[in-house]
Short mmCIF file of C-alpha atoms in Angstrom, two decimals:
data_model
loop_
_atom_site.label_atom_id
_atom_site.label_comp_id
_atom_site.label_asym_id
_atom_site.label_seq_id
_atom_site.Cartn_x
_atom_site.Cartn_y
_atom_site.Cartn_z
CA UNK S 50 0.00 0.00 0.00
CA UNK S 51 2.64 2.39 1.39
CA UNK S 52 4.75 1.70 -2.56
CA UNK S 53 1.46 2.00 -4.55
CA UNK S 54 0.48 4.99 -2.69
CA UNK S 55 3.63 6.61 -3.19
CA UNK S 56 3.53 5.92 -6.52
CA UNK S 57 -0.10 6.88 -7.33
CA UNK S 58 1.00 10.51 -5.98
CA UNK S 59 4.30 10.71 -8.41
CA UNK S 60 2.22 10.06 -11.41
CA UNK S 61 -0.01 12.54 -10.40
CA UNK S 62 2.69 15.55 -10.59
CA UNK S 63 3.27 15.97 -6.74
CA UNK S 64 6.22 17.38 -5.80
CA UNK S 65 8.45 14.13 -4.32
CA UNK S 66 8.46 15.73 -0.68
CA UNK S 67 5.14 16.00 -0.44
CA UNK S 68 4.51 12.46 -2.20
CA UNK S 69 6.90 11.04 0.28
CA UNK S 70 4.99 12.25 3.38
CA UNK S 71 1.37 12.18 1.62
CA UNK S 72 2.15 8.26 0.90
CA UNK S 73 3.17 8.32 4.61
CA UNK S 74 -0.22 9.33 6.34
CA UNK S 75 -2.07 7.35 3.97
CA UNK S 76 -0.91 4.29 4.52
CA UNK S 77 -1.04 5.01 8.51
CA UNK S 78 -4.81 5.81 7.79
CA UNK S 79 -5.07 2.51 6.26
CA UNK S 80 -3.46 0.65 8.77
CA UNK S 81 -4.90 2.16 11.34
CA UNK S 82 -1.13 2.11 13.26
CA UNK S 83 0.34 3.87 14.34
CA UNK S 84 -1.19 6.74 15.50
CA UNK S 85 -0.76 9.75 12.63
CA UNK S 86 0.99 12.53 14.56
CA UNK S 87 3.75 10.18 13.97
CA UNK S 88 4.18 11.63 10.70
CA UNK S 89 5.08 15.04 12.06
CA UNK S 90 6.98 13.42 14.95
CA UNK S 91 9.35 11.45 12.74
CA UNK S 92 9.77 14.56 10.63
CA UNK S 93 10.90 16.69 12.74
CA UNK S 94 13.29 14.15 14.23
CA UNK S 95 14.55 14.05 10.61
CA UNK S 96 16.20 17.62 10.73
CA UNK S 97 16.95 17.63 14.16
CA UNK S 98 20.47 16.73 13.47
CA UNK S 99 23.58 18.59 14.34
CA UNK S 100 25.32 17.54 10.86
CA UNK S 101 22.20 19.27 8.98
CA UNK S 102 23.08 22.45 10.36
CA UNK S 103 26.15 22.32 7.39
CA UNK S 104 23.73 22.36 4.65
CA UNK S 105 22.46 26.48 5.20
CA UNK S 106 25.74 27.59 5.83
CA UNK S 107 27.44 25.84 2.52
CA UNK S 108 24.69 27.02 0.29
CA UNK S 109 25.09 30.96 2.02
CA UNK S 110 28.79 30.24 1.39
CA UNK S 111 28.28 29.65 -1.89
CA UNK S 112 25.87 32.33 -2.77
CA UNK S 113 28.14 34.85 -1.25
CA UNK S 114 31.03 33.76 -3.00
CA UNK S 115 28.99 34.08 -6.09
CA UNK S 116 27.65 37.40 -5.79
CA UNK S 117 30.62 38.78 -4.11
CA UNK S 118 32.75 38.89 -7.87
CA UNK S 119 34.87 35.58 -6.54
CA UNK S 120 33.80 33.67 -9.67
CA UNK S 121 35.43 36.91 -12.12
CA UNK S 122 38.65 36.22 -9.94
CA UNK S 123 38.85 32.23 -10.57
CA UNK S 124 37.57 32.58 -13.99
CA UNK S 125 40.99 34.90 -14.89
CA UNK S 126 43.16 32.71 -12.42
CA UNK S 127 42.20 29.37 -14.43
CA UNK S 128 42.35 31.84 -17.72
CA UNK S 129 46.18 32.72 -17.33
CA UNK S 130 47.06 28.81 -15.57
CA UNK S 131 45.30 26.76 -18.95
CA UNK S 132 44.01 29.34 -21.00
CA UNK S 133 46.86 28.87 -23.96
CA UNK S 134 46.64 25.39 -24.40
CA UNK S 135 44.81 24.46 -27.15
CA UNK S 136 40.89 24.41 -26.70
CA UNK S 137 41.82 26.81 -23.57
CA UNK S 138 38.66 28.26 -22.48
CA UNK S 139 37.07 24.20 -22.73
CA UNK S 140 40.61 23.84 -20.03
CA UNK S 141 39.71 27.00 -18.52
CA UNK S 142 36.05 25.72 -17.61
CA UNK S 143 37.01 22.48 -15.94
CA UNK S 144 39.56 24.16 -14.40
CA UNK S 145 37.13 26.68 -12.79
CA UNK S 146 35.26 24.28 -11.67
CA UNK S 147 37.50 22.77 -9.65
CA UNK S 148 38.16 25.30 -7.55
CA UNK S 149 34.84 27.05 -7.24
CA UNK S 150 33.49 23.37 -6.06
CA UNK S 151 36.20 24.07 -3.25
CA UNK S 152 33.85 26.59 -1.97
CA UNK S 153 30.17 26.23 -3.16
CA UNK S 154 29.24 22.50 -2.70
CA UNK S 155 26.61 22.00 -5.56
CA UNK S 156 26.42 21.38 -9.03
CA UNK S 157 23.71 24.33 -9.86
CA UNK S 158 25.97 26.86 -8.23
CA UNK S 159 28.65 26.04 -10.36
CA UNK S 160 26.45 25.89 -13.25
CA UNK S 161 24.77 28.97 -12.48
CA UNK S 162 27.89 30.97 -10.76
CA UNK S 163 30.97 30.12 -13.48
CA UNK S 164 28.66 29.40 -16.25
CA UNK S 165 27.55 31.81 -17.29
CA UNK S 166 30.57 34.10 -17.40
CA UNK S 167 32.40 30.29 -19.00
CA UNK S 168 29.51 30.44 -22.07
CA UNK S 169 29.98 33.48 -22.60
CA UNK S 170 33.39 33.94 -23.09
CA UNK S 171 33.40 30.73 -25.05
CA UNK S 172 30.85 31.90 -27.53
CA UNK S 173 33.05 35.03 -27.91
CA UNK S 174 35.99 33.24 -28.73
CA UNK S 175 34.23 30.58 -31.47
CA UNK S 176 33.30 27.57 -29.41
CA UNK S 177 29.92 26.26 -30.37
CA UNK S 178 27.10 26.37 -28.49
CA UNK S 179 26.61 23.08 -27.51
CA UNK S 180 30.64 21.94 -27.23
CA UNK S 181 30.35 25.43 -24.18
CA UNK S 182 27.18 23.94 -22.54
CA UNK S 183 28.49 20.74 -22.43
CA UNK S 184 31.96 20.94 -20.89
CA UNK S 185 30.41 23.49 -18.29
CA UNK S 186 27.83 20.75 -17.55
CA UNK S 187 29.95 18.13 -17.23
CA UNK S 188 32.50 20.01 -15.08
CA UNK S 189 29.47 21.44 -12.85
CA UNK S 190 29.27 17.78 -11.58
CA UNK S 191 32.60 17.91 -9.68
CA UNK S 192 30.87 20.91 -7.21
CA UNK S 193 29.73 17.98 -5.11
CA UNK S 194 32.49 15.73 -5.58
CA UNK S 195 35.25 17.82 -4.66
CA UNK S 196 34.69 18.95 -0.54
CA UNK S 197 32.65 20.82 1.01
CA UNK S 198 29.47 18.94 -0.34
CA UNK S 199 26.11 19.06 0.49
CA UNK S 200 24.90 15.54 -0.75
CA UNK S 201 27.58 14.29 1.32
CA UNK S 202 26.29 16.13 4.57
CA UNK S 203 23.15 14.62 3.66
CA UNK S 204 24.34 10.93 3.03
CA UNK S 205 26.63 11.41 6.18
CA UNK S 206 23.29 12.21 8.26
CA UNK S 207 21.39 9.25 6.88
CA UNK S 208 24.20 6.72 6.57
CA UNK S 209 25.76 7.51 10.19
CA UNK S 210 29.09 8.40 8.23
CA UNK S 211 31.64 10.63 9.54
CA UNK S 212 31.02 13.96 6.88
CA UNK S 213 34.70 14.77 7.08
CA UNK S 214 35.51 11.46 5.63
CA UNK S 215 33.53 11.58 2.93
CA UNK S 216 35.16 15.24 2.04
CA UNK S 217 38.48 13.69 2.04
CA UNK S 218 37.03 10.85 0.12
CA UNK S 219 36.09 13.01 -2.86
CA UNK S 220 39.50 14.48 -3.37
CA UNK S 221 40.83 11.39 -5.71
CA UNK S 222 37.85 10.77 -6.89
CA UNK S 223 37.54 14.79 -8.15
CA UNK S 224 41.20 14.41 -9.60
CA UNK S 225 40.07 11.37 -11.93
CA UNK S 226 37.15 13.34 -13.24
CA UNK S 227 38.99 16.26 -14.30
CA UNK S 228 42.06 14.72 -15.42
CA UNK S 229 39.32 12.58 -17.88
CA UNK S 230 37.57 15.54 -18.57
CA UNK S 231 40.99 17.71 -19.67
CA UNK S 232 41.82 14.97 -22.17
CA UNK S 233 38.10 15.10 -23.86
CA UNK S 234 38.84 18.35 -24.33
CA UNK S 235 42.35 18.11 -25.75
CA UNK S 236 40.77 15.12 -28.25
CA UNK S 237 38.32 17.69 -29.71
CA UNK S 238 40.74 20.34 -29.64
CA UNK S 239 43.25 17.77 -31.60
CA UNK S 240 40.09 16.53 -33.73
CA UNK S 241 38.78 20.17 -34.49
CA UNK S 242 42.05 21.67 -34.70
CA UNK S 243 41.53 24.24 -32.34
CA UNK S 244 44.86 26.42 -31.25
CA UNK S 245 45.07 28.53 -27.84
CA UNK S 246 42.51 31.21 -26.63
CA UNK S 247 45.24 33.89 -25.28
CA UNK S 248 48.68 34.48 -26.27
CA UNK S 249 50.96 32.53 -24.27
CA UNK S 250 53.34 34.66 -22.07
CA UNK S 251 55.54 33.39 -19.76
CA UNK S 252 54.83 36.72 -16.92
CA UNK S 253 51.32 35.77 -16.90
CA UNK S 254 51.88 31.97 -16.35
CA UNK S 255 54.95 32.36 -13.77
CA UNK S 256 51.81 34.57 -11.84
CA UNK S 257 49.44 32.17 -11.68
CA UNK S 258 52.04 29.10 -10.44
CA UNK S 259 53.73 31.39 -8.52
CA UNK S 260 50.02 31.66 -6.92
CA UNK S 261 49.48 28.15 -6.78
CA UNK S 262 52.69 27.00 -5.00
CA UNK S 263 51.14 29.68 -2.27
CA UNK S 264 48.23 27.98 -1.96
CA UNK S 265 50.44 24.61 -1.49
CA UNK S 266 53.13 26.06 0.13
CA UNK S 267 50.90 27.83 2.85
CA UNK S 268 49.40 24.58 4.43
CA UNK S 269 52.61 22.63 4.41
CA UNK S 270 54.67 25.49 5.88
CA UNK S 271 51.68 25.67 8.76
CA UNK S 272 51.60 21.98 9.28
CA UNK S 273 55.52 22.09 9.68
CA UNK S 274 55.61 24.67 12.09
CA UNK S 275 53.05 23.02 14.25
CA UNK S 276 54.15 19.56 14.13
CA UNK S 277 57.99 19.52 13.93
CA UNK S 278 58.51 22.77 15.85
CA UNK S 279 55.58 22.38 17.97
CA UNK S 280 54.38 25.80 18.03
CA UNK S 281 50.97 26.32 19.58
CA UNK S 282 48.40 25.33 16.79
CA UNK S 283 45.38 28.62 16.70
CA UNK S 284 48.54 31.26 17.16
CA UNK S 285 50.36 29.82 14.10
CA UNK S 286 47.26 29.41 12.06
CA UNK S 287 46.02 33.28 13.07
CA UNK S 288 49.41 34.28 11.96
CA UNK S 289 49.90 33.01 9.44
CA UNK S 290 46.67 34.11 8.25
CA UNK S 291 47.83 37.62 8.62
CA UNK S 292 51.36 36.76 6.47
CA UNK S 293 48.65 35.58 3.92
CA UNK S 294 47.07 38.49 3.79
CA UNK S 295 50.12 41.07 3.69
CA UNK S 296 51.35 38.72 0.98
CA UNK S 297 47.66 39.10 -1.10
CA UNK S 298 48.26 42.94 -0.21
CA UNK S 299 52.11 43.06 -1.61
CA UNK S 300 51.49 40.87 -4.79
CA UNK S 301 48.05 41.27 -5.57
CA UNK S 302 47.43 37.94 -6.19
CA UNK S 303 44.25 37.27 -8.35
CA UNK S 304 42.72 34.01 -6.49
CA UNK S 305 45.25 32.96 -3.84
CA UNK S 306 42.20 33.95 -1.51
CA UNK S 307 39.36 32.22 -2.11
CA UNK S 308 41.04 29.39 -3.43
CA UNK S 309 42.40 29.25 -0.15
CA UNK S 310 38.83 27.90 0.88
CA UNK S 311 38.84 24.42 0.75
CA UNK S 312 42.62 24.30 1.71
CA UNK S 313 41.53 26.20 5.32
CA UNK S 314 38.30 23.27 5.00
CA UNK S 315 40.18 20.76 4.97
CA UNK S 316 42.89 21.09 7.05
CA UNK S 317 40.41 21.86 10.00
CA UNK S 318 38.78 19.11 9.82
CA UNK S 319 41.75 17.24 9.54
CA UNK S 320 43.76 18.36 12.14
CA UNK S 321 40.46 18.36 14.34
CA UNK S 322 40.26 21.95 14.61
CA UNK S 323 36.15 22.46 13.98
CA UNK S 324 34.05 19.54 12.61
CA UNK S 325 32.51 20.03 9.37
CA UNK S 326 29.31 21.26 10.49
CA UNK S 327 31.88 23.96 12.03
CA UNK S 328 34.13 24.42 8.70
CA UNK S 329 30.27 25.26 6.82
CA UNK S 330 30.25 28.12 9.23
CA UNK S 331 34.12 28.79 8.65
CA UNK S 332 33.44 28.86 5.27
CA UNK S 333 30.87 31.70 5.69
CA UNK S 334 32.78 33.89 8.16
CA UNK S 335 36.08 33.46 5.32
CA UNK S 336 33.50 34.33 2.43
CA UNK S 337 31.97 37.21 4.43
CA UNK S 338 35.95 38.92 5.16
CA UNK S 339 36.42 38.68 1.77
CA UNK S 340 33.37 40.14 0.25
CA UNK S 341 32.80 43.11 2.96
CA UNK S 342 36.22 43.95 3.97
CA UNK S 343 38.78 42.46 1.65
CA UNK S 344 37.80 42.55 -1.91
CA UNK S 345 34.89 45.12 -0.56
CA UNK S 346 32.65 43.53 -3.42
CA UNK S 347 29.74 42.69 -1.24
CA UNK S 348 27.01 44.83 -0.33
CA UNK S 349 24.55 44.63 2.86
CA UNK S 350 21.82 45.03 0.61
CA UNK S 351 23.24 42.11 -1.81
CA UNK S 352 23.95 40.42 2.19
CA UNK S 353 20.36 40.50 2.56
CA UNK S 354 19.41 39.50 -0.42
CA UNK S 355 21.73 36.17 -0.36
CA UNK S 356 20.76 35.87 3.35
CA UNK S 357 16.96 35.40 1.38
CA UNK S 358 17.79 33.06 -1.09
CA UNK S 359 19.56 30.52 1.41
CA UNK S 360 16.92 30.35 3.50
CA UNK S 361 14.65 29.45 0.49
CA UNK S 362 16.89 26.78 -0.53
CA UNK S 363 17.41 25.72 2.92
CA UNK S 364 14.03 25.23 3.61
CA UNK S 365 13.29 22.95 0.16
CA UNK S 366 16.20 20.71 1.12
CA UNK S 367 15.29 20.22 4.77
CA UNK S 368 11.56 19.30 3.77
CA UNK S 369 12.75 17.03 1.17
CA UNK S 370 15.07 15.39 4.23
CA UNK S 371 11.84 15.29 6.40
CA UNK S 372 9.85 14.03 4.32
CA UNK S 373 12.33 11.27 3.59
CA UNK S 374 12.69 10.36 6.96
CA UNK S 375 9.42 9.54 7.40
CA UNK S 376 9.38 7.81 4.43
CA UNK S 377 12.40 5.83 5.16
CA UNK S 378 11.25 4.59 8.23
CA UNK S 379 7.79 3.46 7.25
CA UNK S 380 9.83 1.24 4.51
CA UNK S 381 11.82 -0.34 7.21
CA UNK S 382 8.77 -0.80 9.57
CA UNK S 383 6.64 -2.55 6.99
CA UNK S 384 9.92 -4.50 6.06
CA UNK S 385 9.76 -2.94 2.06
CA UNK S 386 13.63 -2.31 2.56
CA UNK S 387 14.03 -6.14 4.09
CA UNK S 388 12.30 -7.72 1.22
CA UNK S 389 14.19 -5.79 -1.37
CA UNK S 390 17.57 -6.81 0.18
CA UNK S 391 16.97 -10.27 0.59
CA UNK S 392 15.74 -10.34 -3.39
CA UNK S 393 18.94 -8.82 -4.28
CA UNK S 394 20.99 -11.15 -1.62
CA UNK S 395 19.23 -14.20 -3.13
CA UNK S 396 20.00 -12.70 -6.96
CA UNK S 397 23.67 -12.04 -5.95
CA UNK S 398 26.54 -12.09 -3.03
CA UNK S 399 28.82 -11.03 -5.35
CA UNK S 400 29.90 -7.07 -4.45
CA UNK S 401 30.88 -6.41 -8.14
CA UNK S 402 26.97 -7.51 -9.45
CA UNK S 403 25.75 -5.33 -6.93
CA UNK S 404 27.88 -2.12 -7.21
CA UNK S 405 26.90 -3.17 -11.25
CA UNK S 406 23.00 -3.27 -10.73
CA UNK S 407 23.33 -0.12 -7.62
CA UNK S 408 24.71 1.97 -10.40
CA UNK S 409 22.08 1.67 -12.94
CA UNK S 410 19.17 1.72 -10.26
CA UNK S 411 21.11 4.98 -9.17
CA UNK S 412 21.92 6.24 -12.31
CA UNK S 413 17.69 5.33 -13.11
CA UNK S 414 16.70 7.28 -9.80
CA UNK S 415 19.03 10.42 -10.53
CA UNK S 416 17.27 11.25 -13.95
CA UNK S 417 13.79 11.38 -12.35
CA UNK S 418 14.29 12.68 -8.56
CA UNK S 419 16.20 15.57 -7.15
CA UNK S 420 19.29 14.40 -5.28
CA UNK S 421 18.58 14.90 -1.63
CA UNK S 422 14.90 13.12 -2.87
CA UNK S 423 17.08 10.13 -4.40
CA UNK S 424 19.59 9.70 -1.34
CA UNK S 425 17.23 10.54 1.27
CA UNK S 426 14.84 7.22 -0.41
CA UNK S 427 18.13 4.78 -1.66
CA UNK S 428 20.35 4.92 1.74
CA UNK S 429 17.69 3.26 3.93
CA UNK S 430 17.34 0.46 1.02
CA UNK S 431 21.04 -0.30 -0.28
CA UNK S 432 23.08 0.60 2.22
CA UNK S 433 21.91 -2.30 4.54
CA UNK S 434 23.07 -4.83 1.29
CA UNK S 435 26.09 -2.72 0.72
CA UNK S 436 27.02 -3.42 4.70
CA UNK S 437 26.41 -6.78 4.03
CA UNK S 438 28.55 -7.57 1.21
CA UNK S 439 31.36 -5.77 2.97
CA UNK S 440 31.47 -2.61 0.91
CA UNK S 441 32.71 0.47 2.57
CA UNK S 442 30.04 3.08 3.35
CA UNK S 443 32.58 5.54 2.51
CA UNK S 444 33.01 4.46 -0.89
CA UNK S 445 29.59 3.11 -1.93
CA UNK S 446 28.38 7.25 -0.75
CA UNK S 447 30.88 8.93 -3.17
CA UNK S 448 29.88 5.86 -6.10
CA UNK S 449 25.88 7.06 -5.19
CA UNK S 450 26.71 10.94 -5.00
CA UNK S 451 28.56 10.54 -8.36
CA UNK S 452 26.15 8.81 -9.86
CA UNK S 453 23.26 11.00 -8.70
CA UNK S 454 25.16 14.13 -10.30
CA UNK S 455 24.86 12.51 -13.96
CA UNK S 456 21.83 11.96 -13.16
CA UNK S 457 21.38 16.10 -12.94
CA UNK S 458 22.47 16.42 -16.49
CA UNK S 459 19.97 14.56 -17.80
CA UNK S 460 15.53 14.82 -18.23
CA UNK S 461 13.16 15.25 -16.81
CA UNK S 462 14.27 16.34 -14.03
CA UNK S 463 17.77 17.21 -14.48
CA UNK S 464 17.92 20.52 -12.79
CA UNK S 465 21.29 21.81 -14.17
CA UNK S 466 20.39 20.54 -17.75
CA UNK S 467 17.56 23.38 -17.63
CA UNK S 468 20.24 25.87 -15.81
CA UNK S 469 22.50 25.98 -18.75
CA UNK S 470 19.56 25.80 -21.19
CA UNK S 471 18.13 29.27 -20.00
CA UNK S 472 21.82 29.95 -20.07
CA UNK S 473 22.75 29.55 -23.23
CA UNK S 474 19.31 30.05 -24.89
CA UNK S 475 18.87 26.82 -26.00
CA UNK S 476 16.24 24.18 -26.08
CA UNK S 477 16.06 21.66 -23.75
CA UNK S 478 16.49 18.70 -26.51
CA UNK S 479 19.71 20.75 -27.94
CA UNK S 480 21.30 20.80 -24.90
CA UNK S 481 20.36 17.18 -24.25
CA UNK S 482 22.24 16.66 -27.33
CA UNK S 483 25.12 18.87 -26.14
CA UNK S 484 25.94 16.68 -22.92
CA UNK S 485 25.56 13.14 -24.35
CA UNK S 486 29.60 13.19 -25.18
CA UNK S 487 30.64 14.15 -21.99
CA UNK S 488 28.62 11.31 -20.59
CA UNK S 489 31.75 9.24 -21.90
CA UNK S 490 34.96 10.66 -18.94
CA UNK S 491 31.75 10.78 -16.65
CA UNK S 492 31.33 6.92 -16.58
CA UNK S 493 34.57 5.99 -17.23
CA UNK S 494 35.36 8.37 -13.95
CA UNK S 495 32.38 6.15 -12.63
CA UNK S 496 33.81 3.12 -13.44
CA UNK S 497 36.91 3.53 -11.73
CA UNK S 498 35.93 4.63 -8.61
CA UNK S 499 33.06 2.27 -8.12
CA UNK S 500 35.79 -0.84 -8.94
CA UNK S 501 38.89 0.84 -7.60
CA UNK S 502 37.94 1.65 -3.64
CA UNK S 503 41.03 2.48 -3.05
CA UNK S 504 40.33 5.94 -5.25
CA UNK S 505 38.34 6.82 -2.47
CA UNK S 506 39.43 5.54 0.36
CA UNK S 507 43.36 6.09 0.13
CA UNK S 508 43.29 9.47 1.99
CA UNK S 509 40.50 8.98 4.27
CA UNK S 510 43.18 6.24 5.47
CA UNK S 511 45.84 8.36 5.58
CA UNK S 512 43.83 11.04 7.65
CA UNK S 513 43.07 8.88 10.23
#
């Protein structure tokens, strides 16, 4: 009753929160057990979780990074690093991407953030259409991959995962992705014969390295200082935070800053300074300095404005995650998720099968549910198989989040897929069209990461 009702209210065109919970109370009615105020009870037990409190502060952090002219900064950083290789700006994009998913933690921010300056400046220099929308949507997936990420606060919360691992986790995992997406762009470049986008000169490029070894430089300097020399751990890190920014004063570095984000992310977490529920609120105090007193980009109007929008997307994922866990639990009560993993433990024991048939189911799900919808419904059903064949929960979240963020791409419900088509001005079945070829370093990244664990799980190791 509970499937079939949940069902009946999908086909109808409800929204999947409110199917979730609808399906919920109807099938309590039916039943006649438990008694309905259950329903709200379990809901609000849902987002009463300390890890949840990540998911408003990443999405302000990555609004105000977006509306504070960050995004102009990495755009030109990535420019002068890749920009005169051949097929630069398709270089440039991925590039971008990488860095701004440092900071915002979502595939529509990067979609909607870099984007549109990336499609733009492609269509200026003589990219197509379609080859502009499709490397920016393929290189918007890696927002969630590469830490902070909200689908992984949300797995975290429903799988009992540490959050912090599953950042780590995303690092090789992100590498693969754009190291496969850099060479689809050098075979088109090579197959179009395409040449560079900007003069190469050697000034320009010496900048932007010289900014990069900061970047690397600055945590491995810190680290040494605290661990070898034993200095005291919050003095060192405040000043060297101050050497940072005399250093951004003296050079004028273009990005050194805010890509500085995921590096000051990170290493909390990993040196157990905050947790990451802590680093989402690091992440907003860092963006805030930068906007208001820094770069002075960021207006309190604009403030307010942001403030707004975050608490509208706040409040759609944290209904969606109620809603769920509702949901979730009447599956396990009336023993739905039981039945299922049995029938797949009776199909198969072998963890290769099921990461095969996961993947497809996953890759099904993503195309037709939003992703917080798609985790908040799959955890409770193959994570219990997934713990019984003996595959990590660390891994099989990064294999589900990746798989989820194709999904994105794709209709009907593919919500950066109509991003880039308002975008770019183009129909919905063009830019279909537009993404298929990407699909190809997508699932081969796919592929390697669901086979090879130790993608993902190397550094969380290392960490520990």
């Amino acid at each position: 009753m509970l499937k079939i009702a949940f069902l009946l209210f999908m086909s109808a065109g409800i929204p999947v929160a409110v199917a979730m919970a609808a399906a919920s109370l109807a099938y309590i009615w039916w039943a006649g057990s438990p008694p309905p105020f259950v329903v709200i009870h379990r809901m609000v037990s849902g987002v009463d979780s300390f890890p949840l409190l990540a998911v408003p502060f990443f999405i302000l952090a990555g609004n105000l990074m977006n509306n504070a002219g960050i995004t102009n900064r990495i755009y030109n950083f990535a420019l002068a690093l890749v920009g005169w290789l051949k097929g630069g700006l398709g270089h440039v994009n991925i590039l971008g991407s990488v860095i701004f998913s440092g900071m915002s933690g979502t595939a529509i921010a990067d979609a909607a953030g870099l984007g549109t300056i990336e499609i733009k400046a492609m269509k200026e220099h003589g990219y197509s259409t379609e080859f502009a929308v499709g490397v920016t949507a393929a290189s918007a997936t890696l927002g969630p991959i590469i830490p902070p990420s909200l689908p992984f606060v949300i797995y975290g919360m429903m799988a009992n995962v540490s959050v912090g691992a599953l950042f780590i986790a995303g690092l090789m995992p992100g590498l693969i992705m754009t190291i496969l997406m850099m060479m689809t762009v050098a075979y088109y470049a090579h197959k179009n014969g395409w040449g560079s986008d900007i003069k190469f000169q050697w000034p320009r490029l010496i900048k932007a390295l010289g900014e990069l070894f900061v970047v690397c430089a600055w945590p491995t300097l810190l680290w040494y200082v605290v661990d070898t020399l034993g200095a005291p751990a919050q003095p060192a890190v405040m000043i060297a935070l101050v050497l940072l920014f005399v250093a951004d004063k003296i050079f004028n570095f273009e990005a050194v800053l805010p890509i500085m984000t995921p590096v000051l992310l990170i290493g909390g977490m990993a040196t157990g300074l905050f947790t990451a529920t802590e680093g989402a609120i690091a992440a907003c105090v860092w963006a805030m300095v930068l906007g208001f007193f820094w770069y002075r980009t960021l207006k309190w109007k604009m403030f307010v404005k942001v403030c707004l929008e975050t608490v509208e997307s706040t409040a759609t994922v944290l209904f969606i995650v109620a809603a769920a866990s509702i949901f979730g639990w009447m599956l396990t009560a009336t023993g739905v998720t039981a039945d299922i993993a049995n029938w797949v433990l009776n199909f198969t024991k072998e963890p290769w099968v099921f990461l095969l048939l996961a993947n497809l189911l996953m890759l099904f799900v993503g195309c037709f549910l939003e992703t917080t919808a798609a985790i908040t419904i799959l955890v409770p059903i193959l994570l219990p198989i997934s713990n019984q064949l003996g595959i990590d929960p660390v891994h099989f979240g990064v294999v589900m989040v990746l798989n989820l963020m194709i999904g994105v791409l794709h209709p009907p419900m593919g919500m950066v897929l109509f991003v880039l088509a308002r975008i770019a001005n183009l129909s919905i079945e063009r830019t279909t069209m537009a993404i298929l070829p990407w699909l190809v370093p997508l699932l081969l990244s796919l592929g390697i990461i669901t086979y090879w664990p130790a993608t993902v799980l190397w550094l969380p190791k290392i960490m520990q």
